[in-house]
Short mmCIF file of N, CA and C in Angstrom, two decimals:
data_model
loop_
_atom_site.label_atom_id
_atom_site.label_comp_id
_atom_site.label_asym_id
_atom_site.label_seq_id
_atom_site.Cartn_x
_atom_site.Cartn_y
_atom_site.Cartn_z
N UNK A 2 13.30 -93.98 13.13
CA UNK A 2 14.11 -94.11 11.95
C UNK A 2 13.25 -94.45 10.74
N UNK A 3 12.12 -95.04 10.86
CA UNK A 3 11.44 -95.68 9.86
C UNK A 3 10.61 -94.41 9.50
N UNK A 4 10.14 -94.09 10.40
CA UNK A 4 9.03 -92.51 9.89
C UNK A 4 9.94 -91.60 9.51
N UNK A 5 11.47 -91.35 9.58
CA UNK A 5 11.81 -90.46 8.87
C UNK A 5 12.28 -90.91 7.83
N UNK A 6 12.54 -92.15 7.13
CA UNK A 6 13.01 -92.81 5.92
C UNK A 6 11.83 -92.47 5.37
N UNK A 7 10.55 -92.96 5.70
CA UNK A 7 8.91 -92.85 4.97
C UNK A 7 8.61 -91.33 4.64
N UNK A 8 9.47 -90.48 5.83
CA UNK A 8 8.97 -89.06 5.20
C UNK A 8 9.55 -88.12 4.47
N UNK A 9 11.16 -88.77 4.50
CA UNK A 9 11.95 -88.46 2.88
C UNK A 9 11.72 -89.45 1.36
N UNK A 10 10.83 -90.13 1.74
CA UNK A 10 10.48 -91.04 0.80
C UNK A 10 9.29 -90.32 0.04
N UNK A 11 8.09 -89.85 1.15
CA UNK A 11 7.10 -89.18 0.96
C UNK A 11 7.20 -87.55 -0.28
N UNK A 12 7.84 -87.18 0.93
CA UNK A 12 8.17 -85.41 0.29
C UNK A 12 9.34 -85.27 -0.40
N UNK A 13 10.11 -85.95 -0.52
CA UNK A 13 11.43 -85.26 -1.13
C UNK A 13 10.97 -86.59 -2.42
N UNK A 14 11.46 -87.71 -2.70
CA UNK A 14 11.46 -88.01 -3.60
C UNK A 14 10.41 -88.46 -4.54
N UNK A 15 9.32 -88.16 -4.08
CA UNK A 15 8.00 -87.94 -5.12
C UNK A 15 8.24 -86.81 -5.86
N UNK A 16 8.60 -85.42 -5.36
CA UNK A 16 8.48 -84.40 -6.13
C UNK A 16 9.95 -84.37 -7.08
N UNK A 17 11.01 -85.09 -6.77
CA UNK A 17 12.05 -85.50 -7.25
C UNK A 17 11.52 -86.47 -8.89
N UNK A 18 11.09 -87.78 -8.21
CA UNK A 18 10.34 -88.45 -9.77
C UNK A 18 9.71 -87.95 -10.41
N UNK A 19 8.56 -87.17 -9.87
CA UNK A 19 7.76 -86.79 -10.88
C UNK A 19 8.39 -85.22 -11.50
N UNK A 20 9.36 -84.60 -11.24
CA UNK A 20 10.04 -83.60 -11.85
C UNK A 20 10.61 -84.29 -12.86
N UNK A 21 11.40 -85.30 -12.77
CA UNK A 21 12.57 -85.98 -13.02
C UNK A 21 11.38 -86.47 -14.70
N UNK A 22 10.01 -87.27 -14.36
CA UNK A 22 9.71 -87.81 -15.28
C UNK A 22 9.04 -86.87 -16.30
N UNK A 23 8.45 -85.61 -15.86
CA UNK A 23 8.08 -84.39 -16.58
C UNK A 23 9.40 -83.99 -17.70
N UNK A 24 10.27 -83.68 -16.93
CA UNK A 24 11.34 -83.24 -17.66
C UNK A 24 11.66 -84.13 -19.17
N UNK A 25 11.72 -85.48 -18.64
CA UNK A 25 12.21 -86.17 -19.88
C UNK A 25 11.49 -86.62 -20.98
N UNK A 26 9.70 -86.56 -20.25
CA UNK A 26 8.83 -86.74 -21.18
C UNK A 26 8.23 -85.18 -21.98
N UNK A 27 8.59 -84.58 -21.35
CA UNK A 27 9.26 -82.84 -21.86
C UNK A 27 9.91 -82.61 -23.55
N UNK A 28 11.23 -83.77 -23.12
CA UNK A 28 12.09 -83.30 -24.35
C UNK A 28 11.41 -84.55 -25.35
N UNK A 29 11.24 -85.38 -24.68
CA UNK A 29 10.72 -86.67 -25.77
C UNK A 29 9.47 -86.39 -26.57
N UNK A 30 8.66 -85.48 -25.89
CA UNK A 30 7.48 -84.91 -26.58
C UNK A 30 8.07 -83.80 -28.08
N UNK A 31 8.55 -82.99 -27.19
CA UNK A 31 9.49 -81.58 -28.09
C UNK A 31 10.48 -82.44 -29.42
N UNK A 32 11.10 -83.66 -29.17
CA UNK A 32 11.55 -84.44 -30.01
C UNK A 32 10.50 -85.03 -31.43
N UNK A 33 9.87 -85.22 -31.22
CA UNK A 33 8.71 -86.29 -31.46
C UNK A 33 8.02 -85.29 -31.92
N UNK A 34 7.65 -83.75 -31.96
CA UNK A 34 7.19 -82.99 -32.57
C UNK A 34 7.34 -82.31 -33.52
N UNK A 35 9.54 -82.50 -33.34
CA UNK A 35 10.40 -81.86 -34.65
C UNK A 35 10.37 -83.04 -35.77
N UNK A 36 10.17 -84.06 -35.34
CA UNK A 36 10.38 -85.49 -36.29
C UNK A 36 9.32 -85.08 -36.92
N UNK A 37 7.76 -84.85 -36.74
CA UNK A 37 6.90 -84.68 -37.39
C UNK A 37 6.84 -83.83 -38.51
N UNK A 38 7.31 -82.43 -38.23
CA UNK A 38 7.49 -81.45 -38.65
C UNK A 38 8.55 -81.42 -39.59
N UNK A 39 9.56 -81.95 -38.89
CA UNK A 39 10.96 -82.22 -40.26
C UNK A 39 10.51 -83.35 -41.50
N UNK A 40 9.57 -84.09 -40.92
CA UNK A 40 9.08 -84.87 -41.97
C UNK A 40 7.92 -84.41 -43.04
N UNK A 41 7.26 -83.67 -42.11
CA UNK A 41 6.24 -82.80 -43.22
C UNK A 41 6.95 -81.82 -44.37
N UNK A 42 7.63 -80.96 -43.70
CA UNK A 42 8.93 -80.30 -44.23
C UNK A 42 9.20 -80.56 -45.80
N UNK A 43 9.66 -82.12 -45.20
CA UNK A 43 10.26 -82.77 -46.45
C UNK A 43 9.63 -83.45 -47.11
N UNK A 44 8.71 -83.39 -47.06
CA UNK A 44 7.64 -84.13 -48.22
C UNK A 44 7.05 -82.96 -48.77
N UNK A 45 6.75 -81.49 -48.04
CA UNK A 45 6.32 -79.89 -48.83
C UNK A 45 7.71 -80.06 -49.94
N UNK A 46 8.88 -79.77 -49.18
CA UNK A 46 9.94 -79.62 -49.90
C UNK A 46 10.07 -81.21 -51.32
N UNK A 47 9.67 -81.67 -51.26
CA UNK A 47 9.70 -82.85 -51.97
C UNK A 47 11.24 -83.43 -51.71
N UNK A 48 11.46 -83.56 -50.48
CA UNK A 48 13.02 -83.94 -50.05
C UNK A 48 12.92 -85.63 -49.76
N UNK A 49 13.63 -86.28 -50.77
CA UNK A 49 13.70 -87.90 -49.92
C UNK A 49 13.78 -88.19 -48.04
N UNK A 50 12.45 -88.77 -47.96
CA UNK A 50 13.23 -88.87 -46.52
C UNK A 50 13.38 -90.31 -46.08
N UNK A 51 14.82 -90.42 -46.25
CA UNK A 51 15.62 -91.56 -46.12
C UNK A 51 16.04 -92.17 -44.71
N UNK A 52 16.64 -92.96 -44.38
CA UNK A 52 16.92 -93.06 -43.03
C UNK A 52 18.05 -92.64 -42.37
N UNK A 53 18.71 -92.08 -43.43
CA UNK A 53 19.92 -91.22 -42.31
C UNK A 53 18.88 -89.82 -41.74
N UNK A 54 18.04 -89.55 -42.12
CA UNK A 54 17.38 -88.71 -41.80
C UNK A 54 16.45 -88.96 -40.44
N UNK A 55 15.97 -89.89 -40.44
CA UNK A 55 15.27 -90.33 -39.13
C UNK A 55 16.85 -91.01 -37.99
N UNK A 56 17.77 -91.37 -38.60
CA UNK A 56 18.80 -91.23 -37.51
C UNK A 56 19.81 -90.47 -36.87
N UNK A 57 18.67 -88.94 -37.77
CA UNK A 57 19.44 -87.88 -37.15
C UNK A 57 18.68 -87.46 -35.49
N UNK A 58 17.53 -88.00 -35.62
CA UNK A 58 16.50 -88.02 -34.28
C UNK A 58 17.31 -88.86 -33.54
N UNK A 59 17.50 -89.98 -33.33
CA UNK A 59 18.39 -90.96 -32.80
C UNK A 59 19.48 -90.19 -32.09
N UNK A 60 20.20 -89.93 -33.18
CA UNK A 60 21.67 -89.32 -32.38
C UNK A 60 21.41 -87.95 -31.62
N UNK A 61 20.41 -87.26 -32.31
CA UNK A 61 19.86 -86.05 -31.36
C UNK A 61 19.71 -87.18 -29.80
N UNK A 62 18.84 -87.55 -30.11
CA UNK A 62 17.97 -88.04 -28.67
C UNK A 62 19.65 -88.52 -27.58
N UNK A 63 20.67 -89.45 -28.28
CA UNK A 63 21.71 -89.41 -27.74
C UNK A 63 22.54 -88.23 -27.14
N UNK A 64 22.58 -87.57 -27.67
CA UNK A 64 23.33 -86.29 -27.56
C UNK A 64 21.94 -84.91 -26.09
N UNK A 65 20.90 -85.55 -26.05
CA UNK A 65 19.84 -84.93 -25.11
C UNK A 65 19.99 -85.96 -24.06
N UNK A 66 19.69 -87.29 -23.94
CA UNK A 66 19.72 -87.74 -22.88
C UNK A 66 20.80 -88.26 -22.35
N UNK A 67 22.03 -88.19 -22.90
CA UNK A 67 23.14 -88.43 -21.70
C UNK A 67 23.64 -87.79 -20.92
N UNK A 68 23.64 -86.35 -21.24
CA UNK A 68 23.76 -85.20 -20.41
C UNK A 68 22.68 -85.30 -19.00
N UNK A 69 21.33 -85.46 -20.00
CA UNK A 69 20.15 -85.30 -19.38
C UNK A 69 20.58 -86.35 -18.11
N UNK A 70 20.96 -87.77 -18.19
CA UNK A 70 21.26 -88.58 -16.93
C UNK A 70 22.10 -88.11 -16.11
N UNK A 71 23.59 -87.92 -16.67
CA UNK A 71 24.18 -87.40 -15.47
C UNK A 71 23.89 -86.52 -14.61
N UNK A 72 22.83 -85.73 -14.97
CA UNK A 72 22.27 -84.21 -14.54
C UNK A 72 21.10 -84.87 -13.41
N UNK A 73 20.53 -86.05 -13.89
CA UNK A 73 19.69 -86.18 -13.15
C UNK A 73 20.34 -87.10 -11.50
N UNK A 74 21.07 -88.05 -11.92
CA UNK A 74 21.97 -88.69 -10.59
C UNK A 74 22.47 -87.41 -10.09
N UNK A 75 23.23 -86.82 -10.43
CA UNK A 75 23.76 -85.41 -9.81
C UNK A 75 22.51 -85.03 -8.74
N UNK A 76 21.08 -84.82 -9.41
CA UNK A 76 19.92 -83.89 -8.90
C UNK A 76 19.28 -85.20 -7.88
N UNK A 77 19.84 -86.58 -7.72
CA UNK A 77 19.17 -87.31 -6.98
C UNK A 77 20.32 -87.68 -5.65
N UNK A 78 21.40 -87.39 -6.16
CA UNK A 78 22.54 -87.02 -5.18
C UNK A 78 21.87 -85.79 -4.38
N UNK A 79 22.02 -84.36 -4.61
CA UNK A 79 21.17 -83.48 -3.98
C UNK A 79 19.86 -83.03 -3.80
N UNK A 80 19.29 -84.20 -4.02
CA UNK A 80 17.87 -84.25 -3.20
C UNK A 80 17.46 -83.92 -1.88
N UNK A 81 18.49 -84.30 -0.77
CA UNK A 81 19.06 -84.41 0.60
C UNK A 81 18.18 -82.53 0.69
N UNK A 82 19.05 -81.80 0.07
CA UNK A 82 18.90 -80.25 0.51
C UNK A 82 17.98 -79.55 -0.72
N UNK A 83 18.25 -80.09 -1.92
CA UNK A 83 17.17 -79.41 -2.91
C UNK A 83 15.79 -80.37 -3.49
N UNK A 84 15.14 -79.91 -3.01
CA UNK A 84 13.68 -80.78 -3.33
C UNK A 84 13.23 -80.86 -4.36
N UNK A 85 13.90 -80.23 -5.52
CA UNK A 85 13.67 -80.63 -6.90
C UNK A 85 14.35 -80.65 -7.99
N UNK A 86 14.25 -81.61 -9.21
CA UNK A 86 15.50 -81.50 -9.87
C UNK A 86 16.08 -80.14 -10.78
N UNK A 87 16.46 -79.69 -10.49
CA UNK A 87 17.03 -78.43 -10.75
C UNK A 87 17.90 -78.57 -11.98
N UNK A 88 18.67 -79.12 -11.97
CA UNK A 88 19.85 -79.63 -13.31
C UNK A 88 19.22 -79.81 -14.75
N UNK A 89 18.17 -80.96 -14.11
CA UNK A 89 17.25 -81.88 -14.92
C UNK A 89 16.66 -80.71 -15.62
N UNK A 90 15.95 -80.31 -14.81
CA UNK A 90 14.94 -79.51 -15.66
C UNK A 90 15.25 -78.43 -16.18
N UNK A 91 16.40 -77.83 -16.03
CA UNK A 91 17.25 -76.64 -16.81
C UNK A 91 17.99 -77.33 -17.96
N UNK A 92 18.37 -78.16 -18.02
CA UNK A 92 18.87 -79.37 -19.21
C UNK A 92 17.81 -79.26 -20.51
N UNK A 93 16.60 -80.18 -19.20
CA UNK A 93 15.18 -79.99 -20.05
C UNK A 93 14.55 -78.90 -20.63
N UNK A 94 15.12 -77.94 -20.27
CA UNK A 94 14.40 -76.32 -20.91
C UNK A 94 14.97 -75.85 -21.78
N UNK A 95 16.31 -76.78 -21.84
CA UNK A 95 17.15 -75.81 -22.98
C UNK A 95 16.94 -76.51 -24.02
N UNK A 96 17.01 -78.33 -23.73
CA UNK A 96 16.56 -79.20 -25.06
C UNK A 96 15.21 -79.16 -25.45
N UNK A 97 14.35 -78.29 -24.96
CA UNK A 97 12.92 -78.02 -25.80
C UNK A 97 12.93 -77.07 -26.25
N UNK A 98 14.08 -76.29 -25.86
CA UNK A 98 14.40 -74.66 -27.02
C UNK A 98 15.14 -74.88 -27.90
N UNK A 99 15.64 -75.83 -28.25
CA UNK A 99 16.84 -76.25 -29.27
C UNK A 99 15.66 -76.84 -29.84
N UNK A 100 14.76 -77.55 -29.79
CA UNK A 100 13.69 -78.13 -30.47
C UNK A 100 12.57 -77.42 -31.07
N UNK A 101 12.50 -76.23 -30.10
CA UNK A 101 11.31 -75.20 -30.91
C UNK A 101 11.72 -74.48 -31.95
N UNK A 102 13.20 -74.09 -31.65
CA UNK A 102 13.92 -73.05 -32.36
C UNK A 102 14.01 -74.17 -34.19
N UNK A 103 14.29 -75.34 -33.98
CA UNK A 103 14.44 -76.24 -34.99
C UNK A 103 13.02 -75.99 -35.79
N UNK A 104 11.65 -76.26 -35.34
CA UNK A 104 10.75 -76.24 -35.33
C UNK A 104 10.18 -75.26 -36.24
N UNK A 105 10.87 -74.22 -35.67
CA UNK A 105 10.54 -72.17 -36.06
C UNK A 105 11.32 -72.37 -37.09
N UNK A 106 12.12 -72.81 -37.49
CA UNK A 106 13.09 -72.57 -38.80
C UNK A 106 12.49 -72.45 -39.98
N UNK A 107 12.81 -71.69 -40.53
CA UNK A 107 12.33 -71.58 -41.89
C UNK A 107 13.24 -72.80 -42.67
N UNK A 108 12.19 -73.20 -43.78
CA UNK A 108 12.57 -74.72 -44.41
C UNK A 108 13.66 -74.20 -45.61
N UNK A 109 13.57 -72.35 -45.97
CA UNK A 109 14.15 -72.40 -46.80
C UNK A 109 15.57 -72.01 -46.47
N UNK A 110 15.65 -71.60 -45.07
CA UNK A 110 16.82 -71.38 -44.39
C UNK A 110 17.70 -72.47 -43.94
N UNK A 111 17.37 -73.52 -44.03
CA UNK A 111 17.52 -74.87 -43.30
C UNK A 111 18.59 -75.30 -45.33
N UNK A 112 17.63 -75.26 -45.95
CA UNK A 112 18.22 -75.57 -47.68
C UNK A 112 19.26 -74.60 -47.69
N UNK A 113 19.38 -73.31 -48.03
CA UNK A 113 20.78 -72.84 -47.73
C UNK A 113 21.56 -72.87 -46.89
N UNK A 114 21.54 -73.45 -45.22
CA UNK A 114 22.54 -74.11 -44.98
C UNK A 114 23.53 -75.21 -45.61
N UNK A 115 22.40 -76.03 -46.01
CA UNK A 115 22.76 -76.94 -46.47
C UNK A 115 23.27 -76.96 -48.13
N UNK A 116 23.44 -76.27 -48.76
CA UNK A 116 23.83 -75.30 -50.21
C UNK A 116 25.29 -74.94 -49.53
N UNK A 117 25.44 -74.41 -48.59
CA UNK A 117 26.74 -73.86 -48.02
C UNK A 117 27.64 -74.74 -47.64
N UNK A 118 27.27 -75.67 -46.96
CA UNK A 118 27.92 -76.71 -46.41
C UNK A 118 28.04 -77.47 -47.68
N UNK A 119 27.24 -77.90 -48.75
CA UNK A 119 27.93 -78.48 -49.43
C UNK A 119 28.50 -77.87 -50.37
N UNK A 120 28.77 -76.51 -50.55
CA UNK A 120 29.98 -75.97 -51.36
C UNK A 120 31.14 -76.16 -50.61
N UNK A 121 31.20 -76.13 -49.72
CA UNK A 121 32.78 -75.98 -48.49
C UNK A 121 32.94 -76.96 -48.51
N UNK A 122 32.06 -78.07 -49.08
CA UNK A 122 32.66 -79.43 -48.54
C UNK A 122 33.29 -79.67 -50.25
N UNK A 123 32.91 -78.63 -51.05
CA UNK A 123 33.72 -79.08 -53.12
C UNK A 123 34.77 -78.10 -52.78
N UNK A 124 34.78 -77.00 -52.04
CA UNK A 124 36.11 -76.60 -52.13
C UNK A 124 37.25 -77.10 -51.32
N UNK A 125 36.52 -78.09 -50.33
CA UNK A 125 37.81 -78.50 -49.13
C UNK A 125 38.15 -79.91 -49.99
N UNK A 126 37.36 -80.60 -50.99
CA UNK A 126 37.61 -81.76 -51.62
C UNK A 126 38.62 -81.77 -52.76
N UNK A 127 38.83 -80.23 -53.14
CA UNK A 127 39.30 -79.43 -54.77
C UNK A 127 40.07 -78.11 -54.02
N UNK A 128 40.72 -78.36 -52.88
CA UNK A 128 41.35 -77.46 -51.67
C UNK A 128 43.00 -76.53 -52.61
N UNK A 129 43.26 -77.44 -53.37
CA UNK A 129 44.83 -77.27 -54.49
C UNK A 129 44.44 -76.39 -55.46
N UNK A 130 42.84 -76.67 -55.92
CA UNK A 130 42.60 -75.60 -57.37
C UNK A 130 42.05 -74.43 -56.69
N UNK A 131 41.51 -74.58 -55.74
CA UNK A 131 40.59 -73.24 -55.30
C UNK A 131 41.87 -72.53 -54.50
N UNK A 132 43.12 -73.21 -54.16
CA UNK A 132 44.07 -71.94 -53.73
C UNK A 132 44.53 -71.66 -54.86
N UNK A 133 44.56 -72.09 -56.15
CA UNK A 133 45.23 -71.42 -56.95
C UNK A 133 43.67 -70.56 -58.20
N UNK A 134 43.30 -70.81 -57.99
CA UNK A 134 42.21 -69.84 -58.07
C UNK A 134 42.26 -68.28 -57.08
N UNK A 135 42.67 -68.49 -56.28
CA UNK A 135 42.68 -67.51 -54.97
C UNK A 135 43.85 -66.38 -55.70
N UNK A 136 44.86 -67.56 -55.97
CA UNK A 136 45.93 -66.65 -56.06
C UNK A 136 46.25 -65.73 -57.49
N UNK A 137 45.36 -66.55 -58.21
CA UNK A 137 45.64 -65.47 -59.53
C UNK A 137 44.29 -64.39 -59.21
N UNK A 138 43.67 -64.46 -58.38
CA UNK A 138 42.18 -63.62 -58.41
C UNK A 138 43.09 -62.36 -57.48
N UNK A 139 44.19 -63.00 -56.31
CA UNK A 139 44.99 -62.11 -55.50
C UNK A 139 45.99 -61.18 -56.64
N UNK A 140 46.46 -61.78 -57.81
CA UNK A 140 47.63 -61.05 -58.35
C UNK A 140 46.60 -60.61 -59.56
N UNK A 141 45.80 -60.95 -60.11
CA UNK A 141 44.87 -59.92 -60.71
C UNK A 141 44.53 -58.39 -60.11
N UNK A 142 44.29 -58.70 -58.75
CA UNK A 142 43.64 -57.48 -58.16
C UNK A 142 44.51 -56.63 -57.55
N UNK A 143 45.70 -56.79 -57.27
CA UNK A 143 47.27 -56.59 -57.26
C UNK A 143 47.94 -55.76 -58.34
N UNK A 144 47.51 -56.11 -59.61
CA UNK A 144 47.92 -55.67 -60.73
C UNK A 144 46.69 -54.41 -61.16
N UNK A 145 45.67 -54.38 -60.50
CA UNK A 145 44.73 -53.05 -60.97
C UNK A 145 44.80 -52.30 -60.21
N UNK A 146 45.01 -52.35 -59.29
CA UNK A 146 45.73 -51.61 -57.88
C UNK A 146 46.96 -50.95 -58.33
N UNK A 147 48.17 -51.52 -58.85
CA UNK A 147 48.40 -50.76 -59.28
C UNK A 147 49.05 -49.90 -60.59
N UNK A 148 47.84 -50.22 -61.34
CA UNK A 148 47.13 -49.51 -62.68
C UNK A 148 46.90 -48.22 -62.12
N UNK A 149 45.51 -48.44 -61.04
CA UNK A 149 45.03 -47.37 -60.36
C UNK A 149 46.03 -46.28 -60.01
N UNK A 150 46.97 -46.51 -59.05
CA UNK A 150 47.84 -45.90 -58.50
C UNK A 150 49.08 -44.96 -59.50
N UNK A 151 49.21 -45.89 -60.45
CA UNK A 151 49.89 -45.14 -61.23
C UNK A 151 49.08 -43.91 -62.24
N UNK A 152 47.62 -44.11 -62.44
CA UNK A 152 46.59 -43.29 -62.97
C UNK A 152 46.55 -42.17 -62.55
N UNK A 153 46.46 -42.23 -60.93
CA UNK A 153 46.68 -41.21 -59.97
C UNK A 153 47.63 -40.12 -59.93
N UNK A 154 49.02 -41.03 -60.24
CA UNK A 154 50.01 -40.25 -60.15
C UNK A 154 50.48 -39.51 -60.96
N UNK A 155 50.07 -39.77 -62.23
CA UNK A 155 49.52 -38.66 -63.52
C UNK A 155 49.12 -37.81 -63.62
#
């Protein structure tokens, strides 16, 4: 009983930890590389970088490693039949592609998001004038329509 406790101890959960610790020092690296980069970014861009900005790393890192745990108890639950963390490290592959892809972004693509989002956020604030903006731009174009139509029928 003891040599087979020592030899699932041996083979199965060594290659289990050290998957398990690759993986997470994986995304924490890939993390820690966009922080750099988003910070260089913004000092090219001459962008304040304030601290809601460094606690957007934070809540990233929240939003990567809680998944990342349950995935890994799951992968230490089936250790028994799969000898490596499988969950974990497919978790881990996708949160270092969400990190490269961040990475790859163009800085000026990243600013017109953010140009967009904050127009939608003056028209959802000013939601009463911009429908009535809508609606005379609707009965304007309503009314040349049919201008047109009657031009036609001439």
């Amino acid at each position: 009983m003891n040599d087979m406790l020592l030899d699932f101890l041996n083979e199965h959960l060594y290659k289990l930890v050290v998957g398990i610790g690759l993986a997470y020092a994986g995304v924490l690296i890939a993390m820690a590389v966009d922080l750099i980069f988003g910070v260089k970014k913004a000092k090219e861009l001459k962008i304040d970088r304030t601290s809601t900005g460094y606690k957007m790393t934070a809540s990233k890192a929240q939003k990567y490693f809680s998944p990342m745990l349950c995935l890994t108890v799951i992968d230490v639950m089936l250790s028994i039949h799969v000898h490596i963390p499988v969950f974990t490290i497919l978790w881990a592959c996708y949160c270092v592609f969400c990190e490269y892809r961040s990475v790859m972004e163009k800085s000026w693509e990243k600013a017109e998001l953010r140009e967009a989002a904050r127009t939608m956020n003056v028209i959802i604030k000013n939601k009463e004038d911009f429908a009535k903006v809508i609606t005379e731009l609707l009965k304007e174009e309503g009314k040349e329509e049919g201008k047109e139509e009657e031009d036609e029928s001439k």
